[in-house]
Coordinates of C-alpha atoms (C1' of nucleotides) in Angstrom, one line a residue:
Chain A
M1 CA -9.2 31.6 12.6
R2 CA -7.0 30.5 9.8
D3 CA -4.6 33.4 10.5
N4 CA -2.9 31.4 13.2
I5 CA -1.9 28.6 10.9
I6 CA 1.7 28.2 10.0
D7 CA 1.8 26.9 6.5
F8 CA 4.5 24.9 5.0
P9 CA 6.1 27.8 3.1
A10 CA 7.1 29.1 6.6
V11 CA 9.1 26.0 7.2
T12 CA 10.7 25.9 3.8
R13 CA 14.2 24.3 3.9
S14 CA 16.6 26.9 2.7
C15 CA 19.1 25.8 0.0
G16 CA 22.4 24.6 1.4
D17 CA 20.9 24.1 4.8
C18 CA 19.9 20.5 4.4
E19 CA 21.3 17.0 4.9
W20 CA 21.7 16.6 1.1
S21 CA 23.5 19.8 0.3
D22 CA 26.7 18.0 -0.3
C23 CA 25.3 16.4 -3.5
C24 CA 22.9 19.1 -4.5
V25 CA 23.4 20.7 -7.9
N26 CA 21.4 23.7 -6.9
C27 CA 23.2 25.0 -3.9
G28 CA 26.3 23.1 -5.1
L29 CA 28.0 23.2 -1.7
G30 CA 29.5 19.8 -2.5
S31 CA 31.7 21.1 -5.3
A32 CA 32.5 24.7 -4.9
K33 CA 31.2 27.8 -3.1
H34 CA 28.4 29.5 -5.0
T35 CA 27.0 33.0 -4.8
A36 CA 23.6 33.7 -3.4
S37 CA 22.2 34.0 -6.9
D38 CA 22.9 30.4 -7.6
A39 CA 20.4 29.4 -5.0
G40 CA 17.8 30.5 -7.4
R41 CA 18.6 27.5 -9.6
S42 CA 16.4 25.5 -7.2
V43 CA 13.5 24.8 -9.5
A44 CA 10.1 26.3 -8.6
H45 CA 7.1 24.3 -9.7
R46 CA 3.5 25.4 -10.0
S47 CA 0.5 23.7 -8.6
G48 CA -0.5 20.9 -10.9
S49 CA 2.8 20.7 -12.8
P50 CA 4.5 17.3 -13.0
L51 CA 7.9 16.8 -11.4
F52 CA 8.3 13.7 -13.6
R53 CA 6.1 11.2 -15.3
Q54 CA 5.9 7.4 -15.1
G55 CA 8.3 6.0 -17.6
D56 CA 10.6 9.0 -17.7
P57 CA 14.3 8.2 -17.5
L58 CA 15.6 8.7 -14.0
D59 CA 19.0 10.3 -13.4
C60 CA 18.3 12.2 -10.3
L61 CA 16.2 12.2 -7.1
Y62 CA 14.3 15.3 -5.9
F63 CA 14.4 17.0 -2.6
L64 CA 11.2 18.9 -1.8
R65 CA 12.2 22.1 -0.1
S66 CA 8.7 23.7 0.1
G67 CA 5.2 23.0 -0.9
S68 CA 3.7 19.5 -1.4
A69 CA 3.2 16.9 -4.0
K70 CA 1.4 13.6 -4.8
T71 CA 2.9 10.5 -6.4
I72 CA 0.6 8.5 -8.6
I73 CA 0.8 5.1 -10.3
S74 CA -1.2 4.3 -13.3
T75 CA -2.2 0.9 -14.5
R76 CA -2.5 0.0 -18.2
A77 CA -6.2 -0.3 -17.6
G78 CA -6.3 3.4 -16.9
A79 CA -6.8 3.2 -13.1
E80 CA -4.7 5.7 -11.1
Q81 CA -3.8 5.6 -7.5
I82 CA -2.1 8.2 -5.3
V83 CA 0.4 6.2 -3.3
T84 CA 2.2 9.0 -1.5
F85 CA 1.8 12.6 -0.4
H86 CA 5.1 14.5 -0.1
F87 CA 6.0 17.3 2.3
P88 CA 9.0 19.5 2.8
G89 CA 12.1 17.5 3.5
D90 CA 11.0 14.5 1.5
V91 CA 13.2 12.9 -1.1
I92 CA 11.3 11.7 -4.1
G93 CA 12.1 9.1 -6.8
F94 CA 13.7 6.1 -5.1
D95 CA 11.2 3.6 -6.6
G96 CA 12.7 4.0 -10.1
I97 CA 16.3 3.5 -9.4
T98 CA 16.5 -0.1 -10.3
S99 CA 14.9 0.2 -13.7
G100 CA 16.4 3.5 -14.5
R101 CA 12.9 4.8 -15.2
H102 CA 10.4 6.4 -12.9
Q103 CA 7.8 3.9 -11.8
S104 CA 5.3 6.6 -10.9
S105 CA 4.4 10.2 -11.7
T106 CA 4.8 13.1 -9.2
I107 CA 2.6 16.1 -9.4
M108 CA 2.9 19.3 -7.3
L109 CA -0.1 20.1 -5.2
E110 CA 0.9 23.8 -4.8
S111 CA 3.7 26.1 -5.7
S112 CA 6.8 24.3 -4.5
G113 CA 10.5 24.5 -4.5
V114 CA 12.5 21.4 -5.5
C115 CA 16.2 20.6 -5.5
C116 CA 17.7 18.1 -7.9
I117 CA 20.0 15.4 -6.5
P118 CA 21.9 13.6 -9.3
L119 CA 22.2 9.9 -8.6
A120 CA 25.8 9.7 -9.7
K121 CA 26.7 12.6 -7.4
L122 CA 24.7 11.1 -4.5
K123 CA 26.7 7.9 -4.9
S124 CA 30.1 9.5 -5.2
V125 CA 29.5 11.8 -2.3
S126 CA 27.8 9.3 0.1
I127 CA 30.7 7.0 -0.4
N128 CA 33.2 8.5 2.1
N129 CA 30.5 10.6 3.8
T130 CA 29.2 8.9 6.9
N131 CA 26.5 11.5 7.6
L132 CA 25.1 11.5 4.1
W133 CA 25.1 7.7 4.1
D134 CA 23.2 7.7 7.3
E135 CA 20.7 10.1 5.9
V136 CA 20.2 8.0 2.8
I137 CA 19.5 4.9 4.8
R138 CA 17.3 6.8 7.3
T139 CA 15.3 8.2 4.4
V140 CA 14.6 4.9 2.6
A141 CA 13.9 3.2 5.9
V142 CA 11.2 5.7 6.7
E143 CA 9.7 5.4 3.2
I144 CA 9.6 1.6 3.4
A145 CA 8.0 1.7 6.9
E146 CA 5.4 4.3 5.7
K147 CA 4.5 2.3 2.6
Q148 CA 4.1 -0.8 4.8
N149 CA 1.7 1.0 7.0
Y150 CA -0.1 2.2 3.9
G151 CA -0.6 -1.5 2.9
L152 CA -2.1 -2.1 6.4
L153 CA -4.3 0.9 6.0
L154 CA -5.8 -0.3 2.7
G155 CA -5.9 -3.9 3.6
Q156 CA -7.3 -4.0 7.1
K157 CA -9.1 -0.8 8.0
S158 CA -12.6 0.4 7.5
V159 CA -13.2 3.7 5.7
H160 CA -13.8 5.2 9.1
A161 CA -10.4 4.1 10.4
R162 CA -8.7 4.9 7.1
F163 CA -9.8 8.6 7.3
A164 CA -9.0 8.8 10.9
T165 CA -5.5 7.4 10.2
F166 CA -5.0 9.8 7.4
L167 CA -5.8 12.8 9.7
C168 CA -3.4 11.5 12.3
Y169 CA -0.8 11.0 9.6
L170 CA -1.2 14.6 8.3
S171 CA -1.2 15.8 11.9
G172 CA 2.1 14.1 12.5
K173 CA 3.6 15.4 9.3
Y174 CA 2.8 19.0 10.2
A175 CA 3.8 18.6 13.8
S176 CA 7.2 17.1 12.9
R177 CA 7.8 20.1 10.7
G178 CA 7.2 22.6 13.5
C179 CA 3.6 23.4 12.5
S180 CA 0.5 22.9 14.4
G181 CA -0.7 19.3 14.4
R182 CA -4.1 20.4 15.6
E183 CA -5.1 22.7 12.8
F184 CA -3.9 23.0 9.2
N185 CA -4.9 23.5 5.7
L186 CA -5.1 20.5 3.4
S187 CA -3.0 20.9 0.3
M188 CA -4.9 18.2 -1.6
S189 CA -8.5 18.0 -2.9
R190 CA -11.2 15.7 -1.6
Q191 CA -10.7 13.7 -4.8
D192 CA -7.1 13.2 -4.0
I193 CA -7.7 12.2 -0.4
A194 CA -10.5 9.7 -1.5
N195 CA -8.2 8.2 -4.1
Y196 CA -5.3 7.9 -1.7
L197 CA -7.6 6.2 0.9
S198 CA -9.3 4.1 -1.8
M199 CA -12.8 5.2 -1.3
A200 CA -15.4 7.2 -3.3
V201 CA -15.4 10.9 -2.8
E202 CA -19.0 10.6 -1.7
T203 CA -17.9 8.3 1.1
L204 CA -15.3 10.8 2.1
S205 CA -17.8 13.6 2.2
R206 CA -20.0 11.5 4.5
L207 CA -17.1 10.7 6.7
I208 CA -16.2 14.3 7.1
G209 CA -19.8 15.1 8.0
D210 CA -19.8 12.2 10.4
F211 CA -16.6 13.1 12.1
Q212 CA -17.8 16.7 12.5
H213 CA -21.1 15.5 13.9
K214 CA -19.2 13.4 16.5
G215 CA -17.2 16.5 17.5
V216 CA -13.9 15.1 16.6
I217 CA -12.9 17.6 13.9
E218 CA -14.0 20.9 12.5
V219 CA -13.7 21.3 8.7
D220 CA -14.2 24.4 6.6
R221 CA -13.3 23.8 3.0
R222 CA -9.6 22.9 3.2
F223 CA -9.1 24.0 6.7
V224 CA -9.1 21.2 9.3
R225 CA -9.1 21.5 13.1
I226 CA -8.7 18.4 15.2
T227 CA -10.8 19.0 18.4
D228 CA -10.5 15.5 19.9
V229 CA -7.1 14.0 19.2
G230 CA -7.7 11.1 21.6
A231 CA -10.9 10.0 19.9
L232 CA -9.3 10.4 16.5
K233 CA -6.4 8.2 17.4
E234 CA -8.8 5.6 18.8
M235 CA -10.8 5.6 15.6
A236 CA -7.7 5.2 13.6
Q237 CA -7.0 1.8 15.4
E238 CA -10.3 0.2 14.5
D239 CA -10.4 -2.4 11.9
H240 CA -13.3 -3.9 9.8
E241 CA -14.5 -6.1 12.6
A242 CA -14.6 -3.7 15.5
H243 CA -16.9 -0.7 14.7
A244 CA -17.6 1.9 17.3
S245 CA -21.2 2.5 17.8
C246 CA -21.5 6.1 18.6
G247 CA -25.0 7.1 19.6
Chain B
M1 CA 4.1 -34.0 -12.2
R2 CA 5.6 -32.3 -9.2
D3 CA 8.9 -34.1 -9.7
N4 CA 9.9 -31.7 -12.4
I5 CA 9.7 -28.7 -10.1
I6 CA 12.8 -27.0 -9.0
D7 CA 12.2 -25.8 -5.5
F8 CA 13.9 -22.9 -3.9
P9 CA 16.3 -25.1 -1.9
A10 CA 17.9 -25.9 -5.2
V11 CA 18.7 -22.3 -5.8
T12 CA 19.9 -21.6 -2.3
R13 CA 22.5 -18.9 -2.2
S14 CA 25.7 -20.4 -0.8
C15 CA 27.3 -18.5 2.0
G16 CA 30.1 -16.2 0.9
D17 CA 28.8 -16.2 -2.7
C18 CA 26.4 -13.2 -2.3
E19 CA 26.6 -9.5 -2.7
W20 CA 26.5 -9.0 1.0
S21 CA 29.3 -11.3 2.0
D22 CA 31.6 -8.4 2.8
C23 CA 29.5 -7.5 5.8
C24 CA 28.2 -11.0 6.7
V25 CA 28.9 -12.3 10.2
N26 CA 28.3 -15.8 9.1
C27 CA 30.7 -16.3 6.2
G28 CA 32.8 -13.5 7.6
L29 CA 34.6 -12.9 4.3
G30 CA 34.7 -9.2 5.1
S31 CA 37.0 -9.6 8.1
A32 CA 39.1 -12.7 7.8
K33 CA 39.2 -16.1 6.1
H34 CA 37.1 -18.7 7.8
T35 CA 37.0 -22.4 7.6
A36 CA 34.2 -24.3 6.0
S37 CA 32.8 -25.1 9.4
D38 CA 32.1 -21.4 10.0
A39 CA 29.5 -21.4 7.2
G40 CA 27.4 -23.4 9.5
R41 CA 26.9 -20.4 11.6
S42 CA 24.3 -19.3 9.1
V43 CA 21.2 -19.8 11.2
A44 CA 18.6 -22.4 10.1
H45 CA 15.0 -21.6 10.9
R46 CA 12.1 -24.0 11.0
S47 CA 8.8 -23.4 9.4
G48 CA 6.6 -21.2 11.6
S49 CA 9.5 -19.9 13.7
P50 CA 9.8 -16.1 14.0
L51 CA 12.9 -14.4 12.6
F52 CA 12.0 -11.4 14.7
R53 CA 8.9 -9.8 16.2
Q54 CA 7.4 -6.4 16.0
G55 CA 8.9 -4.3 18.7
D56 CA 12.1 -6.2 18.9
P57 CA 15.3 -4.1 19.0
L58 CA 17.0 -4.0 15.6
D59 CA 20.7 -4.2 15.2
C60 CA 21.0 -6.3 12.1
L61 CA 19.2 -7.0 8.8
Y62 CA 18.7 -10.5 7.6
F63 CA 19.7 -12.1 4.3
L64 CA 17.4 -15.0 3.3
R65 CA 19.6 -17.6 1.7
S66 CA 17.0 -20.3 1.3
G67 CA 13.4 -21.0 2.0
S68 CA 10.7 -18.3 2.3
A69 CA 9.1 -16.1 4.9
K70 CA 6.2 -13.7 5.5
T71 CA 6.3 -10.2 7.1
I72 CA 3.3 -9.2 9.2
I73 CA 2.1 -6.0 10.8
S74 CA -0.2 -6.1 13.7
T75 CA -2.5 -3.3 14.8
R76 CA -3.3 -2.6 18.4
A77 CA -6.9 -3.7 17.5
G78 CA -5.5 -7.1 16.9
A79 CA -5.8 -7.1 13.1
E80 CA -2.9 -8.6 11.3
Q81 CA -1.8 -8.1 7.7
I82 CA 0.9 -9.9 5.7
V83 CA 2.6 -7.1 3.9
T84 CA 5.5 -9.0 2.2
F85 CA 6.5 -12.5 1.2
H86 CA 10.2 -13.1 1.1
F87 CA 12.2 -15.4 -1.2
P88 CA 15.9 -16.3 -1.4
G89 CA 18.1 -13.3 -2.0
D90 CA 15.8 -10.9 -0.1
V91 CA 17.1 -8.6 2.6
I92 CA 14.7 -8.3 5.5
G93 CA 14.3 -5.6 8.2
F94 CA 14.8 -2.2 6.6
D95 CA 11.6 -0.8 7.9
G96 CA 12.8 -0.7 11.5
I97 CA 16.1 1.1 11.0
T98 CA 14.8 4.6 11.8
S99 CA 13.2 3.7 15.1
G100 CA 15.8 1.0 16.0
R101 CA 13.0 -1.4 16.5
H102 CA 11.3 -3.8 14.1
Q103 CA 8.0 -2.4 12.8
S104 CA 6.8 -5.8 11.8
S105 CA 7.2 -9.5 12.5
T106 CA 8.8 -12.0 10.1
I107 CA 7.8 -15.7 10.2
M108 CA 9.4 -18.4 8.2
L109 CA 7.1 -20.3 5.9
E110 CA 9.4 -23.3 5.6
S111 CA 12.8 -24.5 6.8
S112 CA 15.1 -21.6 5.8
G113 CA 18.6 -20.5 5.9
V114 CA 19.3 -16.9 7.1
C115 CA 22.4 -14.8 7.3
C116 CA 22.7 -11.9 9.8
I117 CA 24.0 -8.5 8.5
P118 CA 24.9 -6.2 11.4
L119 CA 23.8 -2.7 10.6
A120 CA 27.1 -1.2 12.0
K121 CA 29.1 -3.5 9.8
L122 CA 26.9 -2.9 6.8
K123 CA 27.6 0.8 7.2
S124 CA 31.3 0.6 7.8
V125 CA 31.8 -1.7 4.9
S126 CA 29.5 0.0 2.3
I127 CA 31.4 3.2 2.9
N128 CA 34.2 3.0 0.4
N129 CA 32.7 -0.1 -1.2
T130 CA 31.0 0.9 -4.5
N131 CA 29.6 -2.5 -5.2
L132 CA 28.0 -2.9 -1.9
W133 CA 26.7 0.6 -1.9
D134 CA 25.0 -0.1 -5.3
E135 CA 23.6 -3.3 -3.9
V136 CA 22.1 -1.5 -0.9
I137 CA 20.5 1.2 -3.0
R138 CA 19.2 -1.4 -5.5
T139 CA 17.7 -3.5 -2.8
V140 CA 15.8 -0.7 -1.1
A141 CA 14.7 0.7 -4.4
V142 CA 13.2 -2.6 -5.4
E143 CA 11.5 -2.9 -2.0
I144 CA 10.0 0.6 -2.3
A145 CA 8.8 -0.1 -5.8
E146 CA 7.2 -3.4 -4.8
K147 CA 5.5 -1.9 -1.8
Q148 CA 4.2 0.9 -4.0
N149 CA 2.7 -1.7 -6.4
Y150 CA 1.2 -3.5 -3.4
G151 CA -0.7 -0.3 -2.6
L152 CA -2.0 -0.1 -6.1
L153 CA -3.0 -3.8 -5.9
L154 CA -5.0 -3.3 -2.7
G155 CA -6.4 0.1 -3.6
Q156 CA -7.5 -0.3 -7.2
K157 CA -7.9 -3.9 -8.2
S158 CA -10.8 -6.3 -7.9
V159 CA -10.3 -9.6 -6.1
H160 CA -10.0 -11.2 -9.5
A161 CA -7.2 -8.9 -10.6
R162 CA -5.6 -9.1 -7.2
F163 CA -5.2 -12.9 -7.4
A164 CA -4.1 -12.8 -11.0
T165 CA -1.5 -10.2 -10.0
F166 CA -0.3 -12.4 -7.2
L167 CA 0.2 -15.4 -9.4
C168 CA 2.2 -13.2 -11.9
Y169 CA 4.2 -11.8 -9.0
L170 CA 5.1 -15.3 -7.8
S171 CA 5.8 -16.5 -11.3
G172 CA 8.2 -13.6 -11.7
K173 CA 9.9 -14.3 -8.4
Y174 CA 10.5 -18.0 -9.3
A175 CA 11.6 -17.3 -12.8
S176 CA 14.1 -14.6 -11.7
R177 CA 15.6 -17.2 -9.4
G178 CA 16.1 -19.8 -12.2
C179 CA 13.0 -21.8 -11.4
S180 CA 10.1 -22.4 -13.6
G181 CA 7.7 -19.5 -13.7
R182 CA 5.0 -21.8 -15.1
E183 CA 4.7 -24.3 -12.4
F184 CA 5.7 -24.1 -8.7
N185 CA 4.7 -25.1 -5.2
L186 CA 3.2 -22.4 -3.0
S187 CA 5.1 -22.0 0.2
M188 CA 2.2 -20.2 1.9
S189 CA -1.3 -21.4 3.0
R190 CA -4.5 -20.2 1.5
Q191 CA -5.0 -18.2 4.7
D192 CA -1.8 -16.4 4.1
I193 CA -2.5 -15.6 0.5
A194 CA -6.0 -14.4 1.4
N195 CA -4.6 -12.2 4.1
Y196 CA -1.9 -10.7 1.9
L197 CA -4.5 -10.0 -0.8
S198 CA -7.0 -8.7 1.7
M199 CA -9.8 -11.0 1.0
A200 CA -11.7 -13.8 2.8
V201 CA -10.3 -17.3 2.4
E202 CA -13.7 -18.3 0.9
T203 CA -13.3 -15.7 -1.8
L204 CA -9.8 -17.0 -2.6
S205 CA -11.2 -20.5 -2.8
R206 CA -13.8 -19.4 -5.3
L207 CA -11.3 -17.5 -7.3
I208 CA -9.1 -20.6 -7.6
G209 CA -12.0 -22.6 -8.8
D210 CA -13.0 -19.9 -11.2
F211 CA -9.5 -19.6 -12.6
Q212 CA -9.3 -23.3 -13.1
H213 CA -12.7 -23.4 -14.7
K214 CA -11.5 -20.8 -17.2
G215 CA -8.5 -22.9 -18.0
V216 CA -5.9 -20.3 -16.8
I217 CA -4.3 -22.4 -14.1
E218 CA -4.3 -25.9 -12.7
V219 CA -4.1 -26.2 -9.0
D220 CA -3.5 -29.3 -6.8
R221 CA -3.2 -28.4 -3.2
R222 CA -0.1 -26.2 -3.1
F223 CA 1.0 -27.0 -6.6
V224 CA 0.2 -24.4 -9.2
R225 CA 0.6 -24.6 -13.0
I226 CA -0.1 -21.6 -15.1
T227 CA -1.6 -22.8 -18.4
D228 CA -2.4 -19.5 -20.0
V229 CA 0.1 -16.8 -19.1
G230 CA -1.3 -14.3 -21.5
A231 CA -4.8 -14.5 -20.0
L232 CA -3.4 -14.3 -16.5
K233 CA -1.5 -11.1 -17.3
E234 CA -4.5 -9.6 -18.8
M235 CA -6.6 -10.4 -15.8
A236 CA -4.0 -8.9 -13.6
Q237 CA -4.5 -5.5 -15.3
E238 CA -8.2 -5.3 -14.7
D239 CA -9.4 -2.8 -12.2
H240 CA -12.7 -2.5 -10.3
E241 CA -14.5 -0.8 -13.3
A242 CA -13.5 -3.2 -16.1
H243 CA -14.6 -6.7 -15.5
A244 CA -14.0 -9.4 -18.1
S245 CA -17.2 -11.3 -18.8
C246 CA -16.0 -14.8 -19.6
G247 CA -18.8 -17.1 -20.7
Chain C
dC1 C1' -9.8 -44.5 14.0
dG2 C1' -11.0 -40.0 15.5
dA3 C1' -9.7 -35.3 16.1
dA4 C1' -7.8 -31.2 14.4
dG5 C1' -6.5 -28.4 10.7
dT6 C1' -7.1 -26.9 6.0
dG7 C1' -9.8 -26.1 2.1
dT8 C1' -14.3 -25.8 -0.5
dT9 C1' -19.1 -24.7 -1.4
dG10 C1' -23.7 -22.4 -0.6
dA11 C1' -26.8 -18.6 0.9
dA12 C1' -27.9 -14.2 3.4
dC13 C1' -26.3 -9.9 4.6
dC14 C1' -23.9 -5.4 4.6
dC15 C1' -20.5 -1.9 3.8
dC16 C1' -19.4 0.8 0.4
dT17 C1' -20.1 2.2 -4.3
dT18 C1' -22.6 4.0 -8.0
dC19 C1' -25.9 6.9 -10.0
dA20 C1' -28.4 11.1 -9.7
dA21 C1' -29.5 15.5 -8.2
dT22 C1' -28.4 19.7 -5.5
dA23 C1' -25.5 23.2 -3.4
dG24 C1' -21.6 26.2 -3.1
dG25 C1' -17.1 28.5 -4.5
dC26 C1' -14.4 30.9 -7.9
dG27 C1' -12.8 33.0 -12.1
dT28 C1' -14.5 35.2 -16.2
dG29 C1' -16.9 38.5 -18.6
dG30 C1' -20.9 41.2 -19.6
Chain D
dC1 C1' -22.3 44.0 -9.4
dC2 C1' -24.5 40.0 -11.0
dA3 C1' -24.8 36.4 -14.4
dC4 C1' -22.9 32.4 -16.2
dG5 C1' -20.2 28.3 -16.5
dC6 C1' -17.1 25.2 -14.5
dC7 C1' -15.5 22.6 -10.9
dT8 C1' -15.6 20.8 -6.2
dA9 C1' -18.3 19.3 -2.6
dT10 C1' -22.4 17.4 -0.4
dT11 C1' -26.5 14.6 0.2
dG12 C1' -30.0 10.9 -1.0
dA13 C1' -31.5 6.3 -2.8
dA14 C1' -30.5 1.9 -5.1
dG15 C1' -27.5 -1.7 -6.3
dG16 C1' -23.4 -4.9 -6.2
dG17 C1' -19.0 -7.1 -4.8
dG18 C1' -17.3 -9.3 -1.3
dT19 C1' -17.9 -10.9 3.5
dT20 C1' -19.8 -13.5 7.0
dC21 C1' -22.0 -17.5 8.7
dA22 C1' -22.6 -22.3 8.3
dA23 C1' -22.1 -26.8 6.8
dC24 C1' -19.3 -30.1 4.4
dA25 C1' -15.0 -32.5 2.2
dC26 C1' -10.3 -33.7 2.5
dT27 C1' -5.8 -34.4 4.6
dT28 C1' -2.7 -35.2 8.3
dC29 C1' -1.2 -36.9 12.5
dG30 C1' -1.2 -38.9 17.1

DNA sequence: CGAAGTGTTGAACCCCTTCAATAGGCGTGG
DNA sequence: CCACGCCTATTGAAGGGGTTCAACACTTCG
C-alpha cells in the first residue's frame, strides 16, 4: 500500500524556481545567468549529517529544497530538545541572526537538498524587492506562529492531545506540499517524535497502540495512515482537564 | 526598600525616539513633522485591557513604549496559555501576519503606552531603508530565538529550573532596559507566572518559598530581590534528570 | 466590617516516567 | 541462508514529580 505515497522528493523545489532565487548563491539568478551545471552547487546532505551546529558562526540562512531535517537545542546540562521539524520550502536559521551565531543545531533526517542564502545578499536584494520582502516577512511570521503553537502544545496538552496534534501537523505539512495528508511515511524516528513532543518513547509507543486500537490511525513502522481525520482533530483539541473516555 | 527600584515607566521610550519612528502613525516622523500634541495620539491602555483579541483582523503591529503585557493563546477546548510577556521596546503581533488575523490575544498587565505600526507603512518604509530593515529582521530573529528557548523550557526543565529560568529571563529583560536586574517588581500575578511556566499556582508558591529558604531570592508580594545570581543561573540549567539536592 | 480576590500550605491522588525485559528489523559476515 | 550483533520499537510493573482538592492567611476595596 505504500506504493501510492508521494514522498517529498517528488515535490522537491527545483533550483531557481523558488521565491528566494534572487538571493540564492546556488542558482545565482540574482546576479547573472548560470548554466545548468551550476544548479549542482546546491549542496546535498546525507541523513544524519549536520547542516550547522549550535554556536557556529552564522552568515547565511538555508533553504530546504528536498528532504527533511530537525532543529535541536542543547542545554549546558546536556539535555537536548528537538524544537522544529523542517520540510521542503522551509527557511532555516533565523534564530541566530541577532547574535551572529546559530542558537541551535540542524540535522538532516534523510538525504536532502539545501540552498544557501547569504544574509548580506538577502538584505541587499530584499531592499528594493517587494516580492522578496513579502516572502521574508511571511516566512518569519509563519515560524513565529508555529513556535507559539508549539508552546501551547507542550504547556497545555496531554500526551494524547500532543500526539494527535503532531499527526494533524504532519498531515497539514504534507497536504500543503501536494502530498497526501491521509497517508505518509515518517521521516523521523520514534525517539525524535517523543523528544519533540516531550514524552518518553515508551509513552509514544503506547499512544500509537492506543490510537490504532481506537481505529483512528494505522501504523506500520514509519508508514502512517489516518483513518479517522475527524476523531484525530478532536483528540488534538483536548487538554489536560478534558480526557475522552473511550470504551 | 522598594523606593530604589527603577520601574519601567522610567525607561519609557519617548515617541519619535525609536527605531520604528519612520513608520509610526503616532509620532508620524515618517511622513511629516507633527506638533508635540500629536505625540498624545500614542494610545494609552489600562491594566487588564486587551490590545487585540485572537481572531481580530490584523492591519498593524504594536510597539510597546511603556508598561507590560501578556500574549495568550486559547484552544477551542477552553485552555489558555500565556506564551509571551512583553516589555518596553517589544513589537507585538507578528504571529498573525500570514493569516491576516491575530493568532493570539494581548492583554496589558499595567497602564501602558502603545504605538501603532501599520503593516502597509512598515513595508513601504522598510523598502529602501536599511536601518529599519535591519531592525525588523533583528526583532523577528530575537522573537524566534526566545520562543525556541521557551519550548526548551517547557519540554526539558523541571519546575525548579523553569522558575529559575524565568527569574533570569526577567532579570535580563530589566537589566537590558537600564533597570536593576537584581531587584524589581513583577508586573504579572502568580497566576500568570504559573500559567506561563505551565505549573499549578500552588507549585509556584512552594517554589517561591523554597527559593527563599535556600537564600537565592527574597520576595515580598510582587517585589523580588535576587540575592544569589550564580546559584539562580545554575538552577536554571538543571533538567529533569539532574536535581540539585540542597540540604 | 465583610466580601472578594490573591497567595500560601497540607495531604491524597494520578499521569507519566523510569526501569526492566522482550520482540522485531537490518546490515554484516560466516 | 542463517547467525550474530546492534539498534529501534513494544510491552509490563513500580515509582515519583507535580497536580488537584481543600482549608487557611493576607490584602484590598466598597
